[in-house]
Coordinates of C-alpha atoms in Angstrom, one line a residue:
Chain A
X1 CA 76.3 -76.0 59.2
X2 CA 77.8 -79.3 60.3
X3 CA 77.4 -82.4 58.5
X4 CA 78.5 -86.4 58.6
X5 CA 77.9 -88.1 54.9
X6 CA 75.9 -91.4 56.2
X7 CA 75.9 -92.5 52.5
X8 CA 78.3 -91.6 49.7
X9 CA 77.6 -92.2 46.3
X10 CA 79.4 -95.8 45.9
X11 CA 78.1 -97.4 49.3
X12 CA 74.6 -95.6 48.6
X13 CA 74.7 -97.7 45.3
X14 CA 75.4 -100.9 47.1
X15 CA 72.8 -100.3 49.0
X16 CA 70.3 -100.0 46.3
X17 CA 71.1 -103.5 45.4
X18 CA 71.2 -104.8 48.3
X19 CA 67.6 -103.1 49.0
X20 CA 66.4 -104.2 45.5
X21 CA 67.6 -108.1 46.0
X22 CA 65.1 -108.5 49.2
X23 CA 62.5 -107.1 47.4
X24 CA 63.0 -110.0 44.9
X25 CA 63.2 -112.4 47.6
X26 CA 59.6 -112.1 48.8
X27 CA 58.1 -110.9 45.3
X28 CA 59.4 -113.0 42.9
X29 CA 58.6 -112.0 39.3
X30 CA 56.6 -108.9 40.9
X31 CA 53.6 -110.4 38.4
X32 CA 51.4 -109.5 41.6
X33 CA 52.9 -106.4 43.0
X34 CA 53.4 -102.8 42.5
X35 CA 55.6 -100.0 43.8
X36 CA 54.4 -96.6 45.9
X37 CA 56.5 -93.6 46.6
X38 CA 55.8 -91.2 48.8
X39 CA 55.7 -87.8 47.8
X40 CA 57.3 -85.5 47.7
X41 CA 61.2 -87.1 47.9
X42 CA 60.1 -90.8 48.4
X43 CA 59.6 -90.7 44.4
X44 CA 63.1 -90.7 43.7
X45 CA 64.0 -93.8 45.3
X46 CA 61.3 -95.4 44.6
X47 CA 62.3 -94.7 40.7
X48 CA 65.8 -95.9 41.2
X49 CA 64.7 -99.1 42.6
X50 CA 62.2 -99.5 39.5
X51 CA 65.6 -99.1 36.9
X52 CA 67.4 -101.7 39.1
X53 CA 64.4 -103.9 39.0
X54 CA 64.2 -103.3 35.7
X55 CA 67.6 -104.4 34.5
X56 CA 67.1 -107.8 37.0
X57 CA 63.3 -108.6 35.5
X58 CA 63.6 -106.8 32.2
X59 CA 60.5 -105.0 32.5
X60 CA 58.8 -102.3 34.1
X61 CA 57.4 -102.7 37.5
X62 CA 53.9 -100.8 38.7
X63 CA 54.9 -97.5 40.0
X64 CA 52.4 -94.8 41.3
X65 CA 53.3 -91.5 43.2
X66 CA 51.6 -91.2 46.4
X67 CA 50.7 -87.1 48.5
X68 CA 49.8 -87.7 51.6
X69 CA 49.1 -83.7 52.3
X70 CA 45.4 -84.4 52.7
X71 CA 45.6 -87.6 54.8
X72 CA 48.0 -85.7 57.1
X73 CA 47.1 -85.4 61.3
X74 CA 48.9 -82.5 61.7
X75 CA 46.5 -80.0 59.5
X76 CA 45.9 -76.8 61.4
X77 CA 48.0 -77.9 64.1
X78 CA 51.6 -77.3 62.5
X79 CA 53.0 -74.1 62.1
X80 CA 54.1 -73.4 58.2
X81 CA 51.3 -74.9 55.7
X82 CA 52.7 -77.5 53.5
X83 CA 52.4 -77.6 49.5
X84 CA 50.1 -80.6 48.1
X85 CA 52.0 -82.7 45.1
X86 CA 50.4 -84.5 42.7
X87 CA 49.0 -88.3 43.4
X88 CA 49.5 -90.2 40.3
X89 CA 48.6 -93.9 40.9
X90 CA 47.6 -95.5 37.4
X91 CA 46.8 -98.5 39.3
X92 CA 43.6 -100.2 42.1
X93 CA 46.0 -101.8 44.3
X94 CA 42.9 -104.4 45.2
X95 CA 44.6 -107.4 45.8
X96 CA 47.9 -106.9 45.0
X97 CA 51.3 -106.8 47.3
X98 CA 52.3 -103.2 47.5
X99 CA 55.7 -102.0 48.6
X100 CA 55.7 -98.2 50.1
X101 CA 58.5 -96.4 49.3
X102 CA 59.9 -93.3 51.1
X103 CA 63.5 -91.8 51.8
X104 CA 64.1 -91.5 55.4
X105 CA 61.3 -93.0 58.1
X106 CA 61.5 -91.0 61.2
X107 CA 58.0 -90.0 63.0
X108 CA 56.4 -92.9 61.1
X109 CA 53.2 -90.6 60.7
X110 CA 53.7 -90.2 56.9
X111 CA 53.3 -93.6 56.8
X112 CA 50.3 -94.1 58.9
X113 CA 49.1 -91.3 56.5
X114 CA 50.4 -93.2 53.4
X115 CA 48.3 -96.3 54.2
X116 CA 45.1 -94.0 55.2
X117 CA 45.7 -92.2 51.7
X118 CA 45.7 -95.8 49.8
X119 CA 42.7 -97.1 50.8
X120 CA 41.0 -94.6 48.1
X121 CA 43.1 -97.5 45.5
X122 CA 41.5 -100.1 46.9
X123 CA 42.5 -103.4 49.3
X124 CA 46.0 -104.5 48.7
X125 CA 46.7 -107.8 49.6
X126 CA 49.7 -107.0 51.3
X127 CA 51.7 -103.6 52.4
X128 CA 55.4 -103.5 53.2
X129 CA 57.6 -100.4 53.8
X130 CA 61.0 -99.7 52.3
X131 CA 62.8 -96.8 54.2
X132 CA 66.4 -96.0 52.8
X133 CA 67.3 -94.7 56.0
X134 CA 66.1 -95.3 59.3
X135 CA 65.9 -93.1 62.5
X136 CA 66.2 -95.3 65.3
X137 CA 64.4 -94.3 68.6
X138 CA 62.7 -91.5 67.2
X139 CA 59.4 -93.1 66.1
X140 CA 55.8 -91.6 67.7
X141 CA 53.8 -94.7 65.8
X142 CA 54.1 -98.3 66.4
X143 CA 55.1 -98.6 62.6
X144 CA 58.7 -100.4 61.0
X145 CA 59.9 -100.8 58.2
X146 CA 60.4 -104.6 55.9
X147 CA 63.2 -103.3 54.4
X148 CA 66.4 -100.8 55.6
X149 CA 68.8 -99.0 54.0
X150 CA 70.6 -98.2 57.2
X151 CA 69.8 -97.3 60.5
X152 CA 70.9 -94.5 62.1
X153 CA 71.1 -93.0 65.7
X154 CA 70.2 -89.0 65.7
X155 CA 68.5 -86.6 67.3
X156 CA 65.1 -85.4 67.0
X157 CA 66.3 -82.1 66.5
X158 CA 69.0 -83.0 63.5
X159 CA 67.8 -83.6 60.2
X160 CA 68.6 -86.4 57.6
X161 CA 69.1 -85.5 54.3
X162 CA 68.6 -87.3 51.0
X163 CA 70.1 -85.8 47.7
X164 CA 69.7 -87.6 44.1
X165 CA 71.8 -86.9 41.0
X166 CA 69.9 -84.5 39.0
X167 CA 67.0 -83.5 41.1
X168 CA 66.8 -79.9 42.3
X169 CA 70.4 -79.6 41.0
X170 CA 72.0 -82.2 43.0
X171 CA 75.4 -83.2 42.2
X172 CA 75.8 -87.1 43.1
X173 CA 73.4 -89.3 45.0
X174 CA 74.4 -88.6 48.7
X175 CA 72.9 -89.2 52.3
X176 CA 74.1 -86.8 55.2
X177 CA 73.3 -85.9 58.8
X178 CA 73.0 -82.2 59.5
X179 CA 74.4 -81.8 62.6
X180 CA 73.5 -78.1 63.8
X181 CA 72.2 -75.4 61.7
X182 CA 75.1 -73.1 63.2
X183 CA 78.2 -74.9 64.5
Chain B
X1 CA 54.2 -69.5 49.8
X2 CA 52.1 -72.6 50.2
X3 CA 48.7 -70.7 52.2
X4 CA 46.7 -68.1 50.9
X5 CA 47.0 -63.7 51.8
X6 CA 43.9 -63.9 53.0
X7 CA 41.2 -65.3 55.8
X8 CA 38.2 -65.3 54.0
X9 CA 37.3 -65.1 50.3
X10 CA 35.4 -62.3 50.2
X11 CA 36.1 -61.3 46.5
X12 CA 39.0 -61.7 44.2
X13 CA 39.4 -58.2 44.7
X14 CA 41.1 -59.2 47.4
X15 CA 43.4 -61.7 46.2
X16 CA 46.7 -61.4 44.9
X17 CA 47.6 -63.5 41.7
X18 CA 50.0 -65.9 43.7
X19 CA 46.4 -66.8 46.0
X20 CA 45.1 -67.1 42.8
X21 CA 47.4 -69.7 41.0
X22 CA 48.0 -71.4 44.8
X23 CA 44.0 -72.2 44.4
X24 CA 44.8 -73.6 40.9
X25 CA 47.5 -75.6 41.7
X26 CA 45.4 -77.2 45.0
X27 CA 42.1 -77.8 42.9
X28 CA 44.4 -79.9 40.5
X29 CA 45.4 -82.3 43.1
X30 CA 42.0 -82.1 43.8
X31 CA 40.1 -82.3 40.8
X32 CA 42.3 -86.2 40.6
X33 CA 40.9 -86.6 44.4
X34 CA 37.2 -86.8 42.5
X35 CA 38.1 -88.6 39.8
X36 CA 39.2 -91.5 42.0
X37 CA 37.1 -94.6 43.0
X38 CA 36.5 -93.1 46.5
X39 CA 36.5 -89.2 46.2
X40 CA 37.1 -88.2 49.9
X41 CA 40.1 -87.1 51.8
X42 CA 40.0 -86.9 56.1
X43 CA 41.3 -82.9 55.7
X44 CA 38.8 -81.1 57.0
X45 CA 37.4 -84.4 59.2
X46 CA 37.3 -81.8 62.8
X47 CA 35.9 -78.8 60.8
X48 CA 32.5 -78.0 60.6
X49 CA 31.0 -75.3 57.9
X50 CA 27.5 -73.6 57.5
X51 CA 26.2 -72.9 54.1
X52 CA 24.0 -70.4 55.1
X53 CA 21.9 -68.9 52.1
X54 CA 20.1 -66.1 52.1
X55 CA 19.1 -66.0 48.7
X56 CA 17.8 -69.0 46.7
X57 CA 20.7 -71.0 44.9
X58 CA 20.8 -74.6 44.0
X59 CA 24.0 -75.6 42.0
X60 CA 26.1 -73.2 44.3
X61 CA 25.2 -74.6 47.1
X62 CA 25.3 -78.5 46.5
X63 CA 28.8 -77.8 44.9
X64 CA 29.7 -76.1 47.9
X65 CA 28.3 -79.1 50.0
X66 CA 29.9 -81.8 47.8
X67 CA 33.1 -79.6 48.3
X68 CA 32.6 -79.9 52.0
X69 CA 31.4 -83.5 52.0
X70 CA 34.7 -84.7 49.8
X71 CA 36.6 -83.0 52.5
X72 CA 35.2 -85.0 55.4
X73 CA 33.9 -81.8 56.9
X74 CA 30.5 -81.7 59.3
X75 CA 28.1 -79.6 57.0
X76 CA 24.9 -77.9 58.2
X77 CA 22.2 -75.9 55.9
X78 CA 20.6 -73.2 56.3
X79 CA 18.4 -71.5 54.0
X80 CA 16.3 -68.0 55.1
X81 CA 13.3 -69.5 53.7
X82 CA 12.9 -71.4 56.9
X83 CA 14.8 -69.4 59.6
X84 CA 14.0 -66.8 61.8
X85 CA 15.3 -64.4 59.4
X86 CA 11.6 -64.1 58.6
X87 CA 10.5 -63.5 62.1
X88 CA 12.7 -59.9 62.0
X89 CA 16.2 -61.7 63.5
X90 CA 19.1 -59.3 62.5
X91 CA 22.1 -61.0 60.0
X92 CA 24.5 -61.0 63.0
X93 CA 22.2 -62.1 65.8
X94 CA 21.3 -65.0 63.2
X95 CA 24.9 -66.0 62.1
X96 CA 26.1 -65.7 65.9
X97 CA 23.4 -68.3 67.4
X98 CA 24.8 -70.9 63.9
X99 CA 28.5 -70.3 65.8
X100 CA 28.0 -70.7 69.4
X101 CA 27.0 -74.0 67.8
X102 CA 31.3 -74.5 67.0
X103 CA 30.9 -73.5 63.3
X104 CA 34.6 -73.3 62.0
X105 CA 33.5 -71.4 58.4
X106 CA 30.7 -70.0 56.6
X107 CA 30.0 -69.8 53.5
X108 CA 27.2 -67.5 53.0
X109 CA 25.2 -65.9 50.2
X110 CA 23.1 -62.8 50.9
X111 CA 21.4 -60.1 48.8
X112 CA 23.1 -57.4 50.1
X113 CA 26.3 -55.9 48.7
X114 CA 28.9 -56.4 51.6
X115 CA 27.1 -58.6 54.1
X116 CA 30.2 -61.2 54.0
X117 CA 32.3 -58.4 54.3
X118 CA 30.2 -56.9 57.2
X119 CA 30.3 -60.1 58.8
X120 CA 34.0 -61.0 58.4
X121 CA 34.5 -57.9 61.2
X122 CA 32.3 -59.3 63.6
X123 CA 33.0 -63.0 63.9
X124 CA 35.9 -65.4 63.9
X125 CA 35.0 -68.1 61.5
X126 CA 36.5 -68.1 57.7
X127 CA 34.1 -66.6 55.2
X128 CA 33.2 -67.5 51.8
X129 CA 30.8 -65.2 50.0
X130 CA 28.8 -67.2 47.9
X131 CA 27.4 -64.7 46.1
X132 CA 26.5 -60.8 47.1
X133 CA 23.9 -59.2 45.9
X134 CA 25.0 -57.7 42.1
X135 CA 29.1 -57.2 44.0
X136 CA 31.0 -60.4 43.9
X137 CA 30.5 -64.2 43.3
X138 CA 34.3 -65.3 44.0
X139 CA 34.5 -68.9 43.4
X140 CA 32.1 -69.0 39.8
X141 CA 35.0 -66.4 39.0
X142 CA 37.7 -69.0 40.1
X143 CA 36.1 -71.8 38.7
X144 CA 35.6 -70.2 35.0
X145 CA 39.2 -68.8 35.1
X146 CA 40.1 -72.6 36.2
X147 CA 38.4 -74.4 33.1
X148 CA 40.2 -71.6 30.7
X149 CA 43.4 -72.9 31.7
X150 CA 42.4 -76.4 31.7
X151 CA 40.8 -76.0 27.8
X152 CA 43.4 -73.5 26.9
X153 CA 46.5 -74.1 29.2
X154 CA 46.8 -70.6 30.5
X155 CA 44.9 -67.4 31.1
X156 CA 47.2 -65.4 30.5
X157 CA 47.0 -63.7 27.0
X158 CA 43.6 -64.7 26.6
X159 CA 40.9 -62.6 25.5
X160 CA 37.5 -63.2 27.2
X161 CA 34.7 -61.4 26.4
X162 CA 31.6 -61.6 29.1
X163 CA 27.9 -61.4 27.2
X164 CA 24.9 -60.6 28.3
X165 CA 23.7 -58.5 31.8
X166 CA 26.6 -57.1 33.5
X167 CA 24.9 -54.5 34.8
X168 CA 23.1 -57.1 37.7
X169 CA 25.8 -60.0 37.8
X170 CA 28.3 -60.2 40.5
X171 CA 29.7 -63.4 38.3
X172 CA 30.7 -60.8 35.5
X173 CA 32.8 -58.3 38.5
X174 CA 34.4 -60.9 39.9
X175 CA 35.3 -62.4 36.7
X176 CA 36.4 -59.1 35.6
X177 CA 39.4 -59.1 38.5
X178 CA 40.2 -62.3 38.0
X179 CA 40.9 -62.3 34.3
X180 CA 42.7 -59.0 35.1
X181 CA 44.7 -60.3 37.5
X182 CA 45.6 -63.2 35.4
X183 CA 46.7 -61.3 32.7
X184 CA 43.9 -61.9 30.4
X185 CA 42.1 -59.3 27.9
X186 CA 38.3 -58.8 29.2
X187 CA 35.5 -57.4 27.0
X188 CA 32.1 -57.1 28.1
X189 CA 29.2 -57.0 25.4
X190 CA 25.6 -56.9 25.7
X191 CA 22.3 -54.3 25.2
X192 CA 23.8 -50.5 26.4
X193 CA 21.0 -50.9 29.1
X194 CA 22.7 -53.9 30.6
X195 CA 26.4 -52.7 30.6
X196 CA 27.0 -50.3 33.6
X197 CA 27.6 -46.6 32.6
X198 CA 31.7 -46.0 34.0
X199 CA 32.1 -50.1 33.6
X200 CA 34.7 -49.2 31.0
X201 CA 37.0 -47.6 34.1
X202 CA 38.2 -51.2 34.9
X203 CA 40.0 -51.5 32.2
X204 CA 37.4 -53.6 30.3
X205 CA 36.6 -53.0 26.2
X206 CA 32.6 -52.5 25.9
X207 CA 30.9 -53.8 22.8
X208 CA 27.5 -53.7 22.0
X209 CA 27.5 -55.8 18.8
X210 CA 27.6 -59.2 19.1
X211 CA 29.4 -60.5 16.1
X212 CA 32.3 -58.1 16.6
X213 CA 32.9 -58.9 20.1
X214 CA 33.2 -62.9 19.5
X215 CA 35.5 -62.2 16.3
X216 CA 37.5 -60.5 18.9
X217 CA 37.4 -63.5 21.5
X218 CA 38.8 -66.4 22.5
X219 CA 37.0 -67.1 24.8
X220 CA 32.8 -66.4 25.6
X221 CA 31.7 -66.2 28.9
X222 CA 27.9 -66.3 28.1
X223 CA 25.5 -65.0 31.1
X224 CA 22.0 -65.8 32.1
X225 CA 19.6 -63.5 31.4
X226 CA 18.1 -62.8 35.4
X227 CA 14.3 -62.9 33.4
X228 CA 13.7 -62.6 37.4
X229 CA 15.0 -58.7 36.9
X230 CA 13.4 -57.8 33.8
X231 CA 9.5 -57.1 33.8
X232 CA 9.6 -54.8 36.9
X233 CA 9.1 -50.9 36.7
X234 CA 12.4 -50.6 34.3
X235 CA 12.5 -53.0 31.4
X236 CA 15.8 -53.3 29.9
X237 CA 14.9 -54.6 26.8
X238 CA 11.6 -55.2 24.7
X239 CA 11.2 -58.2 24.4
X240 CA 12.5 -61.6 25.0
X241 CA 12.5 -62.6 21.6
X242 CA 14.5 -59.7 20.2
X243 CA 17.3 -60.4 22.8
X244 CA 18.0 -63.8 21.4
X245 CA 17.7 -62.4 18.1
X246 CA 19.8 -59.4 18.7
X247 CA 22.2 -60.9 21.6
X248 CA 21.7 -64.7 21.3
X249 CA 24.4 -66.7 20.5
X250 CA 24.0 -69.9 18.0
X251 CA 25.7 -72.2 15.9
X252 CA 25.7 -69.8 12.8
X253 CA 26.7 -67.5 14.1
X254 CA 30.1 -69.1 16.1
X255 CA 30.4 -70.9 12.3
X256 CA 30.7 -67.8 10.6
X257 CA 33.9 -66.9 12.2
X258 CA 37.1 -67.6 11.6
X259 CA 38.2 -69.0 14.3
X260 CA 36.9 -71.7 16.6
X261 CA 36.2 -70.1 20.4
X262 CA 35.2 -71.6 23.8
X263 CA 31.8 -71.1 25.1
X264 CA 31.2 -71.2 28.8
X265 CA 27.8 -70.4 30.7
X266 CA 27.7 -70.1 34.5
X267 CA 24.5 -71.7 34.9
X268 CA 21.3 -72.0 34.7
X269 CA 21.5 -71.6 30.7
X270 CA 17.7 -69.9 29.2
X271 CA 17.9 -72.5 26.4
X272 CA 17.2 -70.3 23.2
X273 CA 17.6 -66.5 24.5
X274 CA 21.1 -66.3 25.7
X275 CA 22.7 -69.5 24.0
X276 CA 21.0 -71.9 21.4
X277 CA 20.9 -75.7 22.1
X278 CA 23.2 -76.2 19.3
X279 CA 25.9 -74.0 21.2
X280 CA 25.3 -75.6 24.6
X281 CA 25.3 -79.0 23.5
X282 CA 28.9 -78.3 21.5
X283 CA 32.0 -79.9 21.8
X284 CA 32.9 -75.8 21.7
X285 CA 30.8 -75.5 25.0
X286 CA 32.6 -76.3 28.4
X287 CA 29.5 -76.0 30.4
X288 CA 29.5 -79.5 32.3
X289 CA 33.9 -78.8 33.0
X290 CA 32.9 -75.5 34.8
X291 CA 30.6 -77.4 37.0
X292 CA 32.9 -80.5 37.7
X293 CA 35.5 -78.0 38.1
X294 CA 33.3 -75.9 40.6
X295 CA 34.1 -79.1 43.2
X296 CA 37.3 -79.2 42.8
X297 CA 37.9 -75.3 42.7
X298 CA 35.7 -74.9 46.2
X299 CA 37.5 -77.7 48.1
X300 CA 40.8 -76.1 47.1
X301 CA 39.4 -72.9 48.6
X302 CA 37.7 -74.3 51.8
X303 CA 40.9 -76.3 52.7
X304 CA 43.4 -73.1 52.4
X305 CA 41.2 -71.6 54.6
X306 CA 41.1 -74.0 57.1
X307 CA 44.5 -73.8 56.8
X308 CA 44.6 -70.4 58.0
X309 CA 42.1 -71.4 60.9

């Protein structure tokens, strides 16, 4: 399997911060705003950028977990059946700013199926979309994101990955390109 | 594996214990779907499902419509009452005209033992027996093995003991296999004219006295008595009133043990023969939790079979 590291732990860091520093720009103190991760691996960022938020505002920022799996347009239509997670949104979003959260954007139809899947919270005020990486080119939707990790040029048939420090027995937070499955 | 060993849901005879705890685990995400503000998801928004019934039913089917409903499906009713079934139409003649309408699944209750599965060979929709004759009632059997491990956080382990007629419920059978397949204890107690004659080659203790066989349980499963069986040419006991006295499950009596079990009643309860109002109305009883669960257990089902297409 070939791989190209597009973040390593130190830059991936940097990037956190940088991410996290925008956010403040438009929000402020976040008094009106919450965060929403995508499930199943947007979670883990989005919990990364609630401890950097933290240790900026000194409290804890609104953060719910969002599945899509029911809100998906691909259901009968795609060939292996994917597992529902659990939605876990302890807020309405009615009126507030809300900031999606989600690891790599790429089709840009979790998204569309993110903001379908919301409206069961209520009306937010205001939606933005934070993508740690982003696959340029390769989006079916008219959707972007407000706030990029990086971009990236790949191709449809690669496959970005996103690993965190202590989930599913990761080592070090790390972002790499697979290649090709066999080369 | 995240879809299901099977097509339709005939029985849980059927199903392996991975279908059954992949049905769990969906009804969970579920059961928060209904809980929410708005309790719909688009899933099943291009499918279209016929409750077609058979046999009279009332909570069955408007779970299994609210089911569809929370799923965005296209739902149409059918009941025989008003069909052509009473003008000599054959089961298959009458379930082909419903499909050439573009019915995706079924879910059908019938009187006879095996009509679903009868069916399931004939036509290409997904099947859900709703209920066959005295065989199989699949989803009551799902949702009551659902709300054990919501009150008690596993099945497995468990005892159950199942009161009352098993000789004419299909909920008992099916519960049967799916506590068994679980890894629960089952018992099944109730007057020797109720309990069938070889039920105790499944693997099931039989107990005829009452008090014994909820000292021995965790949990109850308390049947209806079917009054609508009783009275014909065979009467299976004498009287009403000495059932509940002999078989009837109250207050006292759960007080008198030594331990504090969970009650649960499929539905429609006979208020003073099978279970006292005391019982029902318990914090012991998890009546109402099967029945909010029955939602969330059918959508579970209906969506991994749509899954399946």
């Amino acid at each position: 399997m070939q791989q190209q590291v597009i973040l390593g732990k130190e830059l991936l860091q940097v990037t956190l911060r940088r991410l996290c520093q925008e956010i403040l720009e438009n929000h402020g103190d976040f008094s009106n705003s919450v965060l929403i991760g995508l499930q199943p691996r947007g979670i883990y960022l989005a919990k990364r950028i609630q401890q950097i938020l933290k240790e900026d505002l000194g409290k804890d920022i609104p953060l719910g977990e969002l599945d899509i799996t029911f809100h998906r347009d691909d259901f009968r239509r795609r060939g292996t059946p994917l597992r529902a997670n659990a939605t876990n949104v302890p807020f309405l979003v009615e009126g507030k700013k809300v900031v999606l959260v989600d690891d790599v954007l790429f089709t840009g139809r979790s998204v569309r199926a993110a903001l379908d899947a919301m409206t069961a919270f209520g009306r937010p005020e205001k939606v933005e979309l934070l993508a740690l990486i982003d696959r340029c080119y390769t989006r079916e939707l008219p959707i972007e994101a407000d706030y990029v990790g990086k971009e990236i040029n790949s191709m449809i048939s690669q496959k970005v990955n996103v690993q965190w420090e202590g989930v599913d027995g990761g080592e070090e937070d790390k972002v790499w390109l697979v290649l090709s499955e066999n080369g | 594996m995240a879809e299901l060993s099977v097509r339709h849901l005939l029985g849980i005879k059927d199903l392996t214990r991975e279908d059954i705890e992949l049905i769990f685990e969906t009804a969970d995400h579920f059961k928060e779907v209904i809980n929410r503000p708005i309790k719909k998801v688009p899933s099943l928004r291009d499918i279209t499902v016929a409750n077609i019934f058979f046999e009279n039913s009332t909570r069955t089917r408007l779970s299994f419509e609210l089911a569809e409903k929370r799923l965005s499906a296209d739902v149409v009713n059918f009941s025989a009452g008003q069909s052509s079934v009473k003008k000599g139409e054959t089961l298959l003649d009458t379930v082909n005209n419903i499909l050439s309408m573009k019915v995706d699944m079924v879910v059908m209750r019938h009187s006879s033992v095996g009509a679903p599965h009868f069916l399931s060979r004939h036509i290409k929709a997904n099947i859900v027996n709703a209920g066959d004759g005295t065989h199989e009632h699949p989803t009551q059997a799902l949702l009551d093995s659902f709300s054990i491990r919501e009150r008690l956080g596993q099945v497995e382990g468990k005892k159950v003991c199942i009161f009352g007629d098993i000789l004419h419920s299909r909920v008992a059978l099916s519960n049967i296999f799916a506590l068994q397949k679980q890894g629960a204890e089952v018992m099944v107690c109730g007057p020797a004219t109720l309990l069938p004659k070889y039920i105790g080659e499944l693997g099931v203790k039989v107990e005829t006295d009452v008090r014994k066989a909820l000292q021995w349980c965790d949990v109850a499963n308390v049947l209806r008595i079917q009054l609508e069986r009783q009275g014909g040419d065979i009467a299976y006991f004498p009287s009403l009133r000495e059932y509940s006295q002999e078989f009837g499950i109250d207050k006292a009596l759960l007080d008198s043990l030594d331990k504090e079990i969970v009650v649960m009643h499929p539905g429609p309860i006979n208020r003073g023969v099978e279970l006292a109002s005391d019982v029902a109305d318990s914090e012991q009883a998890i009546i109402l939790d099967q029945v909010q669960n029955g939602v969330a257990v059918r959508m579970a089902v209906l969506y991994l079979l749509a899954q399946k297409g």
